[in-house]
Amino acid sequence: MLPFVPSLCWSFIQSAIMLHRRRVLVGIGGGIAAYKVCTVVSTLVKQGAEVRVILTEAAQQFITPLTLATLSRHAAYTESDFWQPSHGRPLHIELGEWAEVLLIAPLTANLLAKLTYGLADDLLTNTVLASICPVLLAPAMNTDMWQQQAVQRNWQLVQTDPRYHSLDPGNGILACDRVGPGRLAEPPEILAHLTSLLHTSGKRDLGGKRILISAGGTREYLDPVRFIGNPATGKMGVALAQAALHRGAVVTLVHGPMEPSLLELLSGVKQVPIVSALEMRQAMLDALPTADWILMAAAVADVSPAEYSPEKLPKQSLPAQLPLVPAPDIVAELSSLKRPDQWLIGFAAQTGDIVTPAWEKLQRKHLDAIVANPIDHPTSGFGSDTNQAVFLDRFGRKAVIEPCSKLAMAHQLLDQISAISQE
Ligand code: C5P
């Protein structure tokens, strides 16, 4: 039996387990978005990671070494440390060997150009060349700077080196009052990507795989304001999409209505918003031919109101009993249409015994595997940041996934699917 802990607290413990004592080196470039990197450093430390920070000369115009030293609980390095030996060895060599993952944020146009051509003229760029760990690049700059041919050329070129992982800048109002691309990715997106890189050591083992994921709940409207729905938030599907993307897959996410902040975590994922089960069915059928793996994580309604009124029904006109019709069983239909080389994975949210009904569903719907997860547990289910599951495959094997963050569970599920799809 797991002890009862409120879900937020549990989520914190679990992410902390993923990051506990992991060694993260953060290089900060000279841009106003440097202030956001303070949040990244602070969160990493709170979750148990060991963090070291290098500030470029220009970064120190925006934030101070003292800020980062305080947040990282360790002296922050600057150019003046470059020539000071650490334990008798050059600092860039020590730091390069120490790091398990390196984040460079904000990546300025200047730093990008240096990395693209392998220049090393300061502590940060020398440390990059003295390390072999995966590097996550998060650029941020003025829109005109970002859109320069030279910058775009370097951005494409640097990504041809497999050790560099990228987080495209977002769109929005920039500190220079421009509206356009150039915003640093938000801290939660940076943190999720770093966590994935630590889990996989930067492997792109799903490179070239096309993964279709459904997420969130559907809504079956009775009139423009009332619907039959469920509390699914889409967090598990979003975690699957992030994990797959970070491992190199081409990801399509068909999703029901969900918090915009969750969807902002998914730059690089093709997003197809839908509302009803019928719309989800169509979107999944459209995307099916080009998918290698189909992960049906959505909580699709089982029934819809038999009739829809385009006008809001007055309270007095609401029927005492609502006539219902079955919603399309999307996963069953996908199963009947899929090619033998495609892998279809269902999800079964259950109360009580989670394994028996999931196994029965896997057989009835001819799925390749099913993820059975309890929804009557404080550490899993709708809206929680954590989950636990039993993964059952069509060969009769069973793998237990202990309570963990949804991102950690997503990686474990991808590991399982990878293993069965190689048989
Ligand atoms: O709701 P149930 O537990 O039967 O869902 C099992 C699987 O079937 C899930 O993967 C879910 O996304 C899928 N499903 C579906 N269409 C429905 C209901 C469920 O594709 N109408």
Tab-separated table of C-alpha atoms and ligand atoms in Angstrom:
chain	number	residue	atom	x	y	z
A	1	MET	CA	0.000	0.000	0.000
A	2	LEU	CA	1.236	3.460	-0.861
A	3	PRO	CA	1.051	6.093	1.860
A	4	PHE	CA	-1.499	8.825	1.287
A	5	VAL	CA	0.099	12.063	0.155
A	6	PRO	CA	-1.678	14.899	-1.600
A	7	SER	CA	-1.073	14.646	-5.337
A	8	LEU	CA	0.970	17.832	-5.649
A	9	CYS	CA	3.305	16.728	-2.923
A	10	TRP	CA	3.611	13.281	-4.487
A	11	SER	CA	4.308	14.810	-7.874
A	12	PHE	CA	7.106	16.831	-6.349
A	13	ILE	CA	8.624	13.753	-4.729
A	14	GLN	CA	8.449	11.849	-7.990
A	15	SER	CA	10.050	14.519	-10.189
A	16	ALA	CA	12.648	14.864	-7.488
A	17	ILE	CA	13.391	11.146	-7.870
A	18	MET	CA	13.958	11.633	-11.617
A	19	LEU	CA	16.312	14.554	-11.017
A	20	HIS	CA	17.800	13.510	-7.671
A	21	ARG	CA	21.582	14.052	-7.714
A	22	ARG	CA	21.613	14.409	-11.504
A	23	ARG	CA	24.311	16.818	-12.656
A	24	VAL	CA	23.007	19.706	-14.726
A	25	LEU	CA	25.297	22.407	-16.112
A	26	VAL	CA	23.548	25.621	-17.117
A	27	GLY	CA	25.203	28.144	-19.464
A	28	ILE	CA	23.531	31.537	-19.464
A	29	GLY	CA	23.913	33.881	-22.452
A	30	GLY	CA	23.464	37.645	-22.586
A	31	GLY	CA	19.770	38.291	-23.115
A	32	ILE	CA	16.920	39.596	-20.997
A	33	ALA	CA	15.401	36.085	-20.922
A	34	ALA	CA	18.282	35.205	-18.558
A	35	TYR	CA	15.900	36.084	-15.732
A	36	LYS	CA	13.697	33.103	-16.639
A	37	VAL	CA	16.650	30.765	-16.334
A	38	CYS	CA	16.728	31.616	-12.626
A	39	THR	CA	13.387	29.795	-12.307
A	40	VAL	CA	14.810	26.789	-14.138
A	41	VAL	CA	17.850	26.661	-11.830
A	42	SER	CA	15.730	27.123	-8.725
A	43	THR	CA	13.306	24.337	-9.725
A	44	LEU	CA	16.108	21.934	-10.625
A	45	VAL	CA	17.717	22.462	-7.221
A	46	LYS	CA	14.410	22.060	-5.360
A	47	GLN	CA	13.910	18.760	-7.190
A	48	GLY	CA	17.255	17.459	-6.007
A	49	ALA	CA	19.493	18.099	-9.010
A	50	GLU	CA	23.069	19.312	-8.600
A	51	VAL	CA	23.410	22.470	-10.651
A	52	ARG	CA	26.457	24.439	-11.768
A	53	VAL	CA	26.112	27.695	-13.661
A	54	ILE	CA	28.362	29.542	-16.105
A	55	LEU	CA	27.476	33.146	-16.950
A	56	THR	CA	28.945	34.736	-20.071
A	57	GLU	CA	30.240	38.316	-19.795
A	58	ALA	CA	27.052	39.597	-21.428
A	59	ALA	CA	24.809	37.495	-19.158
A	60	GLN	CA	26.210	39.410	-16.190
A	61	GLN	CA	24.729	42.605	-17.610
A	62	PHE	CA	21.280	41.095	-16.951
A	63	ILE	CA	21.667	38.941	-13.840
A	64	THR	CA	24.394	38.580	-11.275
A	65	PRO	CA	26.568	35.607	-10.310
A	66	LEU	CA	25.269	36.126	-6.769
A	67	THR	CA	21.687	35.429	-7.920
A	68	LEU	CA	22.718	32.157	-9.525
A	69	ALA	CA	25.094	31.163	-6.731
A	70	THR	CA	22.275	31.617	-4.223
A	71	LEU	CA	19.757	29.681	-6.310
A	72	SER	CA	22.158	26.851	-7.215
A	73	ARG	CA	23.705	26.623	-3.724
A	74	HIS	CA	27.127	26.748	-5.381
A	75	ALA	CA	29.484	29.453	-6.677
A	76	ALA	CA	28.469	30.541	-10.173
A	77	TYR	CA	31.302	30.651	-12.708
A	78	THR	CA	32.296	33.666	-14.821
A	79	GLU	CA	35.174	34.555	-17.155
A	80	SER	CA	37.362	35.458	-14.210
A	81	ASP	CA	37.265	31.790	-13.123
A	82	PHE	CA	38.333	30.542	-16.552
A	83	TRP	CA	42.041	30.678	-15.830
A	84	GLN	CA	41.799	29.499	-12.215
A	85	PRO	CA	42.620	25.798	-11.957
A	86	SER	CA	40.001	23.704	-10.150
A	87	HIS	CA	41.753	20.947	-8.129
A	88	GLY	CA	44.755	21.658	-10.335
A	89	ARG	CA	42.828	20.948	-13.546
A	90	PRO	CA	41.403	23.489	-15.998
A	91	LEU	CA	37.889	24.478	-15.000
A	92	HIS	CA	36.335	23.903	-18.444
A	93	ILE	CA	37.649	20.318	-18.437
A	94	GLU	CA	36.363	19.683	-14.901
A	95	LEU	CA	32.931	21.095	-15.678
A	96	GLY	CA	32.744	19.384	-19.067
A	97	GLU	CA	33.463	15.993	-17.502
A	98	TRP	CA	31.127	16.654	-14.582
A	99	ALA	CA	27.976	17.498	-16.580
A	100	GLU	CA	25.354	14.854	-17.435
A	101	VAL	CA	23.390	17.390	-19.415
A	102	LEU	CA	24.077	20.970	-20.452
A	103	LEU	CA	21.437	23.643	-20.935
A	104	ILE	CA	22.307	26.834	-22.813
A	105	ALA	CA	19.655	29.494	-22.293
A	106	PRO	CA	19.087	32.064	-23.518
A	107	LEU	CA	21.105	31.032	-26.573
A	108	THR	CA	22.068	34.322	-28.233
A	109	ALA	CA	22.810	34.748	-31.956
A	110	ASN	CA	26.487	35.090	-31.032
A	111	LEU	CA	26.606	31.895	-28.938
A	112	LEU	CA	24.696	30.027	-31.647
A	113	ALA	CA	27.239	31.083	-34.278
A	114	LYS	CA	30.118	30.004	-32.038
A	115	LEU	CA	28.583	26.580	-31.341
A	116	THR	CA	27.739	26.045	-34.998
A	117	TYR	CA	31.361	26.528	-36.034
A	118	GLY	CA	33.009	25.040	-32.953
A	119	LEU	CA	34.552	28.298	-31.731
A	120	ALA	CA	35.836	28.348	-28.166
A	121	ASP	CA	36.824	31.775	-26.902
A	122	ASP	CA	35.385	31.847	-23.386
A	123	LEU	CA	34.616	29.567	-20.434
A	124	LEU	CA	31.176	28.479	-21.694
A	125	THR	CA	32.144	27.656	-25.273
A	126	ASN	CA	35.318	25.882	-24.132
A	127	THR	CA	33.266	23.836	-21.672
A	128	VAL	CA	30.864	22.838	-24.461
A	129	LEU	CA	33.776	21.482	-26.495
A	130	ALA	CA	35.278	19.806	-23.443
A	131	SER	CA	32.066	17.872	-22.726
A	132	ILE	CA	30.324	15.003	-24.493
A	133	CYS	CA	26.918	15.129	-22.778
A	134	PRO	CA	23.691	16.126	-24.581
A	135	VAL	CA	23.226	19.895	-24.917
A	136	LEU	CA	19.803	21.541	-24.866
A	137	LEU	CA	19.724	24.833	-26.770
A	138	ALA	CA	16.993	27.366	-25.979
A	139	PRO	CA	17.397	30.485	-28.123
A	140	ALA	CA	15.845	33.860	-27.347
A	141	MET	CA	16.344	37.126	-29.191
A	142	ASN	CA	14.644	39.972	-31.035
A	143	THR	CA	12.455	38.771	-33.945
A	144	ASP	CA	14.554	40.478	-36.645
A	145	MET	CA	17.721	38.973	-35.221
A	146	TRP	CA	16.096	35.517	-35.090
A	147	GLN	CA	14.829	35.781	-38.661
A	148	GLN	CA	18.202	36.794	-40.160
A	149	GLN	CA	19.275	34.306	-42.826
A	150	ALA	CA	22.617	33.875	-41.082
A	151	VAL	CA	20.940	33.021	-37.750
A	152	GLN	CA	18.439	30.649	-39.348
A	153	ARG	CA	21.216	28.982	-41.321
A	154	ASN	CA	23.233	28.464	-38.135
A	155	TRP	CA	20.148	27.179	-36.283
A	156	GLN	CA	19.542	24.540	-38.976
A	157	LEU	CA	23.229	23.667	-39.165
A	158	VAL	CA	23.814	23.285	-35.419
A	159	GLN	CA	20.946	20.805	-35.230
A	160	THR	CA	22.665	18.471	-37.686
A	161	ASP	CA	25.031	17.653	-34.813
A	162	PRO	CA	23.209	14.918	-32.824
A	163	ARG	CA	24.424	16.138	-29.438
A	164	TYR	CA	22.440	19.357	-29.784
A	165	HIS	CA	18.751	19.217	-28.834
A	166	SER	CA	16.640	22.246	-29.583
A	167	LEU	CA	13.751	24.189	-28.134
A	168	ASP	CA	12.440	26.643	-30.717
A	169	PRO	CA	11.640	30.115	-29.382
A	170	GLY	CA	7.985	30.913	-28.845
A	171	ASN	CA	5.895	33.711	-30.322
A	172	GLY	CA	4.660	36.687	-28.337
A	173	ILE	CA	5.488	40.129	-27.032
A	174	LEU	CA	9.234	40.520	-26.651
A	175	ALA	CA	11.025	42.807	-24.219
A	176	CYS	CA	11.941	44.995	-27.218
A	177	ASP	CA	8.183	45.521	-27.791
A	178	ARG	CA	8.177	43.416	-30.953
A	179	VAL	CA	5.514	40.748	-31.340
A	180	GLY	CA	6.837	37.648	-33.046
A	181	PRO	CA	9.122	34.659	-32.625
A	182	GLY	CA	12.003	35.115	-30.204
A	183	ARG	CA	10.663	34.357	-26.706
A	184	LEU	CA	12.594	31.872	-24.613
A	185	ALA	CA	10.695	28.602	-24.145
A	186	GLU	CA	8.909	28.649	-20.783
A	187	PRO	CA	10.652	27.037	-17.767
A	188	PRO	CA	8.269	24.007	-17.566
A	189	GLU	CA	9.045	23.109	-21.185
A	190	ILE	CA	12.795	23.488	-20.582
A	191	LEU	CA	12.571	21.397	-17.394
A	192	ALA	CA	10.610	18.608	-19.101
A	193	HIS	CA	13.115	18.457	-21.945
A	194	LEU	CA	16.068	18.330	-19.534
A	195	THR	CA	14.358	15.554	-17.571
A	196	SER	CA	13.854	13.563	-20.777
A	197	LEU	CA	17.488	14.024	-21.810
A	198	LEU	CA	18.606	12.748	-18.417
A	199	HIS	CA	16.284	9.729	-18.740
A	200	THR	CA	17.531	8.804	-22.220
A	201	SER	CA	21.095	10.213	-22.072
A	202	GLY	CA	20.077	12.185	-25.148
A	203	LYS	CA	19.320	9.077	-27.262
A	204	ARG	CA	17.018	9.709	-30.218
A	205	ASP	CA	15.863	6.100	-30.245
A	206	LEU	CA	12.503	7.015	-31.796
A	207	GLY	CA	14.082	9.056	-34.604
A	208	GLY	CA	11.924	8.863	-37.724
A	209	LYS	CA	9.000	7.151	-35.904
A	210	ARG	CA	5.624	8.755	-36.505
A	211	ILE	CA	3.546	8.611	-33.363
A	212	LEU	CA	-0.124	9.501	-33.213
A	213	ILE	CA	-1.487	10.232	-29.747
A	214	SER	CA	-4.999	11.070	-28.563
A	215	ALA	CA	-5.394	13.007	-25.336
A	216	GLY	CA	-7.922	14.657	-23.068
A	217	GLY	CA	-11.640	14.127	-22.817
A	218	THR	CA	-14.289	14.590	-25.473
A	219	ARG	CA	-17.433	16.679	-24.968
A	220	GLU	CA	-20.811	15.585	-26.299
A	221	TYR	CA	-22.954	18.702	-26.456
A	222	LEU	CA	-26.699	18.675	-25.876
A	223	ASP	CA	-26.984	22.372	-26.728
A	224	PRO	CA	-24.368	25.166	-27.043
A	225	VAL	CA	-23.650	25.194	-23.287
A	226	ARG	CA	-24.363	21.738	-21.870
A	227	PHE	CA	-22.353	18.606	-22.522
A	228	ILE	CA	-21.577	15.089	-21.354
A	229	GLY	CA	-17.893	14.982	-20.505
A	230	ASN	CA	-15.337	13.670	-18.055
A	231	PRO	CA	-12.554	15.168	-15.915
A	232	ALA	CA	-9.664	14.117	-18.198
A	233	THR	CA	-7.112	16.947	-18.431
A	234	GLY	CA	-4.912	15.480	-21.183
A	235	LYS	CA	-1.786	15.497	-18.983
A	236	MET	CA	-0.897	11.865	-19.730
A	237	GLY	CA	-1.230	12.390	-23.497
A	238	VAL	CA	0.827	15.578	-23.280
A	239	ALA	CA	3.555	13.719	-21.345
A	240	LEU	CA	3.580	10.986	-23.996
A	241	ALA	CA	3.840	13.604	-26.747
A	242	GLN	CA	6.732	15.360	-24.965
A	243	ALA	CA	8.627	12.139	-24.267
A	244	ALA	CA	8.199	10.929	-27.869
A	245	LEU	CA	9.252	14.313	-29.268
A	246	HIS	CA	12.326	14.464	-27.032
A	247	ARG	CA	13.319	10.998	-28.300
A	248	GLY	CA	13.199	12.150	-31.906
A	249	ALA	CA	9.717	11.036	-33.034
A	250	VAL	CA	7.418	13.011	-35.298
A	251	VAL	CA	4.364	13.471	-33.113
A	252	THR	CA	0.724	14.286	-33.837
A	253	LEU	CA	-1.546	14.984	-30.868
A	254	VAL	CA	-5.304	14.856	-31.384
A	255	HIS	CA	-6.720	16.427	-28.265
A	256	GLY	CA	-9.959	17.431	-26.619
A	257	PRO	CA	-10.365	20.829	-24.911
A	258	MET	CA	-7.505	21.413	-22.480
A	259	GLU	CA	-5.607	24.105	-20.573
A	260	PRO	CA	-3.636	26.317	-23.007
A	261	SER	CA	-0.644	26.188	-20.643
A	262	LEU	CA	-0.406	22.425	-21.254
A	263	LEU	CA	-0.439	22.819	-25.014
A	264	GLU	CA	2.313	25.448	-24.763
A	265	LEU	CA	4.601	22.643	-23.572
A	266	LEU	CA	4.386	21.086	-27.001
A	267	SER	CA	6.245	23.210	-29.518
A	268	GLY	CA	7.268	20.850	-32.294
A	269	VAL	CA	4.186	18.642	-31.939
A	270	LYS	CA	1.448	18.809	-34.588
A	271	GLN	CA	-1.693	19.602	-32.603
A	272	VAL	CA	-5.179	18.752	-33.859
A	273	PRO	CA	-7.856	20.180	-31.537
A	274	ILE	CA	-11.241	18.469	-31.506
A	275	VAL	CA	-14.286	18.631	-29.241
A	276	SER	CA	-16.548	15.606	-29.753
A	277	ALA	CA	-15.927	11.867	-30.125
A	278	LEU	CA	-17.086	12.102	-33.752
A	279	GLU	CA	-14.491	14.807	-34.459
A	280	MET	CA	-11.803	12.796	-32.687
A	281	ARG	CA	-12.751	9.735	-34.755
A	282	GLN	CA	-12.338	11.702	-38.002
A	283	ALA	CA	-9.027	13.260	-36.958
A	284	MET	CA	-7.634	9.864	-35.907
A	285	LEU	CA	-8.815	8.203	-39.139
A	286	ASP	CA	-7.212	11.009	-41.187
A	287	ALA	CA	-3.890	10.618	-39.375
A	288	LEU	CA	-3.904	6.787	-39.188
A	289	PRO	CA	-2.257	5.998	-42.577
A	290	THR	CA	0.949	7.878	-41.723
A	291	ALA	CA	1.347	6.655	-38.121
A	292	ASP	CA	3.709	3.918	-36.950
A	293	TRP	CA	2.418	3.841	-33.374
A	294	ILE	CA	-1.044	4.936	-32.235
A	295	LEU	CA	-1.468	5.669	-28.527
A	296	MET	CA	-5.107	6.110	-27.597
A	297	ALA	CA	-4.759	7.917	-24.261
A	298	ALA	CA	-7.929	10.003	-24.649
A	299	ALA	CA	-10.935	9.530	-22.409
A	300	VAL	CA	-13.542	9.320	-25.134
A	301	ALA	CA	-17.198	9.619	-24.169
A	302	ASP	CA	-19.075	6.351	-24.499
A	303	VAL	CA	-22.423	8.013	-25.221
A	304	SER	CA	-23.726	11.247	-26.773
A	305	PRO	CA	-27.112	12.970	-26.470
A	306	ALA	CA	-29.329	11.602	-29.262
A	307	GLU	CA	-30.227	15.136	-30.351
A	308	TYR	CA	-28.446	18.473	-30.468
A	309	SER	CA	-30.256	21.782	-30.162
A	310	PRO	CA	-28.395	24.691	-31.837
A	311	GLU	CA	-30.257	27.066	-29.470
A	312	LYS	CA	-29.701	26.939	-25.709
A	313	LEU	CA	-32.577	24.892	-24.262
A	314	PRO	CA	-34.612	26.737	-21.628
A	315	LYS	CA	-34.416	25.017	-18.237
A	316	GLN	CA	-38.093	24.008	-18.456
A	317	SER	CA	-37.466	22.254	-21.793
A	318	LEU	CA	-34.715	20.018	-20.482
A	319	PRO	CA	-35.921	16.410	-20.672
A	320	ALA	CA	-36.274	14.474	-17.415
A	321	GLN	CA	-34.504	11.614	-19.166
A	322	LEU	CA	-31.885	12.253	-21.796
A	323	PRO	CA	-32.046	9.964	-24.836
A	324	LEU	CA	-28.506	8.787	-25.638
A	325	VAL	CA	-26.763	7.117	-28.550
A	326	PRO	CA	-23.417	5.294	-28.404
A	327	ALA	CA	-20.347	7.336	-29.299
A	328	PRO	CA	-18.066	5.767	-31.906
A	329	ASP	CA	-15.602	3.277	-30.416
A	330	ILE	CA	-12.572	4.875	-32.039
A	331	VAL	CA	-9.900	2.458	-30.870
A	332	ALA	CA	-11.956	-0.541	-32.055
A	333	GLU	CA	-12.372	1.060	-35.481
A	334	LEU	CA	-8.659	1.939	-35.715
A	335	SER	CA	-7.882	-1.646	-34.800
A	336	SER	CA	-9.996	-2.987	-37.681
A	337	LEU	CA	-8.313	-0.605	-40.163
A	338	LYS	CA	-4.681	-0.633	-39.108
A	339	ARG	CA	-1.934	-2.358	-41.085
A	340	PRO	CA	0.028	-5.203	-39.466
A	341	ASP	CA	3.124	-2.979	-39.247
A	342	GLN	CA	1.264	-0.413	-37.098
A	343	TRP	CA	1.094	-0.719	-33.305
A	344	LEU	CA	-2.095	0.275	-31.536
A	345	ILE	CA	-2.056	0.858	-27.787
A	346	GLY	CA	-5.211	1.486	-25.750
A	347	PHE	CA	-5.619	2.862	-22.254
A	348	ALA	CA	-8.023	1.590	-19.625
A	349	ALA	CA	-8.813	3.840	-16.695
A	350	GLN	CA	-10.259	1.559	-14.048
A	351	THR	CA	-11.369	1.376	-10.448
A	352	GLY	CA	-10.830	-1.730	-8.319
A	353	ASP	CA	-9.213	-4.608	-10.248
A	354	ILE	CA	-7.439	-2.836	-13.096
A	355	VAL	CA	-5.906	-5.835	-14.829
A	356	THR	CA	-8.825	-8.177	-15.618
A	357	PRO	CA	-11.042	-5.634	-17.435
A	358	ALA	CA	-8.022	-4.193	-19.288
A	359	TRP	CA	-6.984	-7.637	-20.527
A	360	GLU	CA	-10.566	-8.274	-21.616
A	361	LYS	CA	-10.569	-4.916	-23.526
A	362	LEU	CA	-7.249	-5.689	-25.192
A	363	GLN	CA	-8.650	-8.965	-26.540
A	364	ARG	CA	-12.094	-7.627	-27.485
A	365	LYS	CA	-10.676	-4.618	-29.335
A	366	HIS	CA	-7.678	-6.547	-30.801
A	367	LEU	CA	-5.118	-4.116	-29.392
A	368	ASP	CA	-1.369	-4.698	-29.424
A	369	ALA	CA	-1.132	-3.553	-25.821
A	370	ILE	CA	-3.132	-1.740	-23.173
A	371	VAL	CA	-2.159	0.540	-20.305
A	372	ALA	CA	-4.337	-0.179	-17.276
A	373	ASN	CA	-4.274	2.603	-14.729
A	374	PRO	CA	-6.203	3.112	-11.503
A	375	ILE	CA	-8.298	6.246	-11.165
A	376	ASP	CA	-9.354	5.586	-7.566
A	377	HIS	CA	-5.939	6.317	-6.122
A	378	PRO	CA	-4.586	9.623	-4.778
A	379	THR	CA	-1.390	9.321	-6.846
A	380	SER	CA	-2.905	8.601	-10.243
A	381	GLY	CA	-5.797	9.280	-12.543
A	382	PHE	CA	-7.548	12.345	-13.887
A	383	GLY	CA	-5.713	15.624	-13.420
A	384	SER	CA	-2.934	14.170	-11.282
A	385	ASP	CA	0.689	14.957	-12.190
A	386	THR	CA	1.594	11.386	-11.336
A	387	ASN	CA	0.392	8.015	-12.492
A	388	GLN	CA	0.941	4.296	-12.146
A	389	ALA	CA	-0.070	1.465	-14.436
A	390	VAL	CA	0.139	-2.108	-15.562
A	391	PHE	CA	1.216	-2.497	-19.182
A	392	LEU	CA	-0.256	-5.615	-20.813
A	393	ASP	CA	0.737	-6.739	-24.300
A	394	ARG	CA	-1.023	-9.058	-26.724
A	395	PHE	CA	1.578	-11.779	-26.040
A	396	GLY	CA	0.262	-12.000	-22.490
A	397	ARG	CA	3.151	-10.216	-20.778
A	398	LYS	CA	2.663	-7.774	-17.947
A	399	ALA	CA	4.900	-4.919	-16.756
A	400	VAL	CA	4.158	-2.936	-13.613
A	401	ILE	CA	4.930	0.793	-13.692
A	402	GLU	CA	5.273	2.080	-10.143
A	403	PRO	CA	3.899	5.520	-9.158
A	404	CYS	CA	5.917	8.212	-10.906
A	405	SER	CA	5.506	11.507	-12.744
A	406	LYS	CA	3.467	11.289	-15.944
A	407	LEU	CA	6.610	12.157	-17.935
A	408	ALA	CA	8.528	9.292	-16.292
A	409	MET	CA	5.613	6.954	-16.981
A	410	ALA	CA	5.492	8.132	-20.606
A	411	HIS	CA	9.159	7.207	-21.039
A	412	GLN	CA	8.600	3.780	-19.482
A	413	LEU	CA	5.612	3.153	-21.757
A	414	LEU	CA	7.649	4.153	-24.827
A	415	ASP	CA	10.396	1.750	-23.656
A	416	GLN	CA	7.801	-1.044	-23.432
A	417	ILE	CA	6.259	-0.310	-26.836
A	418	SER	CA	9.726	-0.090	-28.358
A	419	ALA	CA	10.523	-3.544	-26.978
A	420	ILE	CA	7.322	-5.224	-28.254
A	421	SER	CA	7.489	-3.532	-31.664
A	422	GLN	CA	10.931	-5.016	-32.258
A	423	GLU	CA	9.613	-8.585	-31.944
B	1	C5P	O1	-13.508	3.805	-21.994
B	1	C5P	P1	-12.684	2.551	-22.073
B	1	C5P	O2	-12.026	2.191	-20.777
B	1	C5P	O3	-13.367	1.411	-22.738
B	1	C5P	O4	-11.468	2.962	-23.016
B	1	C5P	C1	-10.517	2.015	-23.439
B	1	C5P	C2	-9.791	2.527	-24.664
B	1	C5P	O5	-10.744	2.770	-25.685
B	1	C5P	C3	-9.058	3.852	-24.481
B	1	C5P	O6	-7.832	3.747	-25.212
B	1	C5P	C4	-9.985	4.879	-25.103
B	1	C5P	O7	-9.245	5.965	-25.647
B	1	C5P	C5	-10.665	4.078	-26.172
B	1	C5P	N1	-12.055	4.511	-26.477
B	1	C5P	C6	-12.354	4.860	-27.769
B	1	C5P	N2	-13.636	5.230	-28.086
B	1	C5P	C7	-14.605	5.254	-27.137
B	1	C5P	C8	-14.307	4.900	-25.809
B	1	C5P	C9	-13.005	4.524	-25.507
B	1	C5P	O8	-11.476	4.846	-28.620
B	1	C5P	N3	-15.830	5.633	-27.470
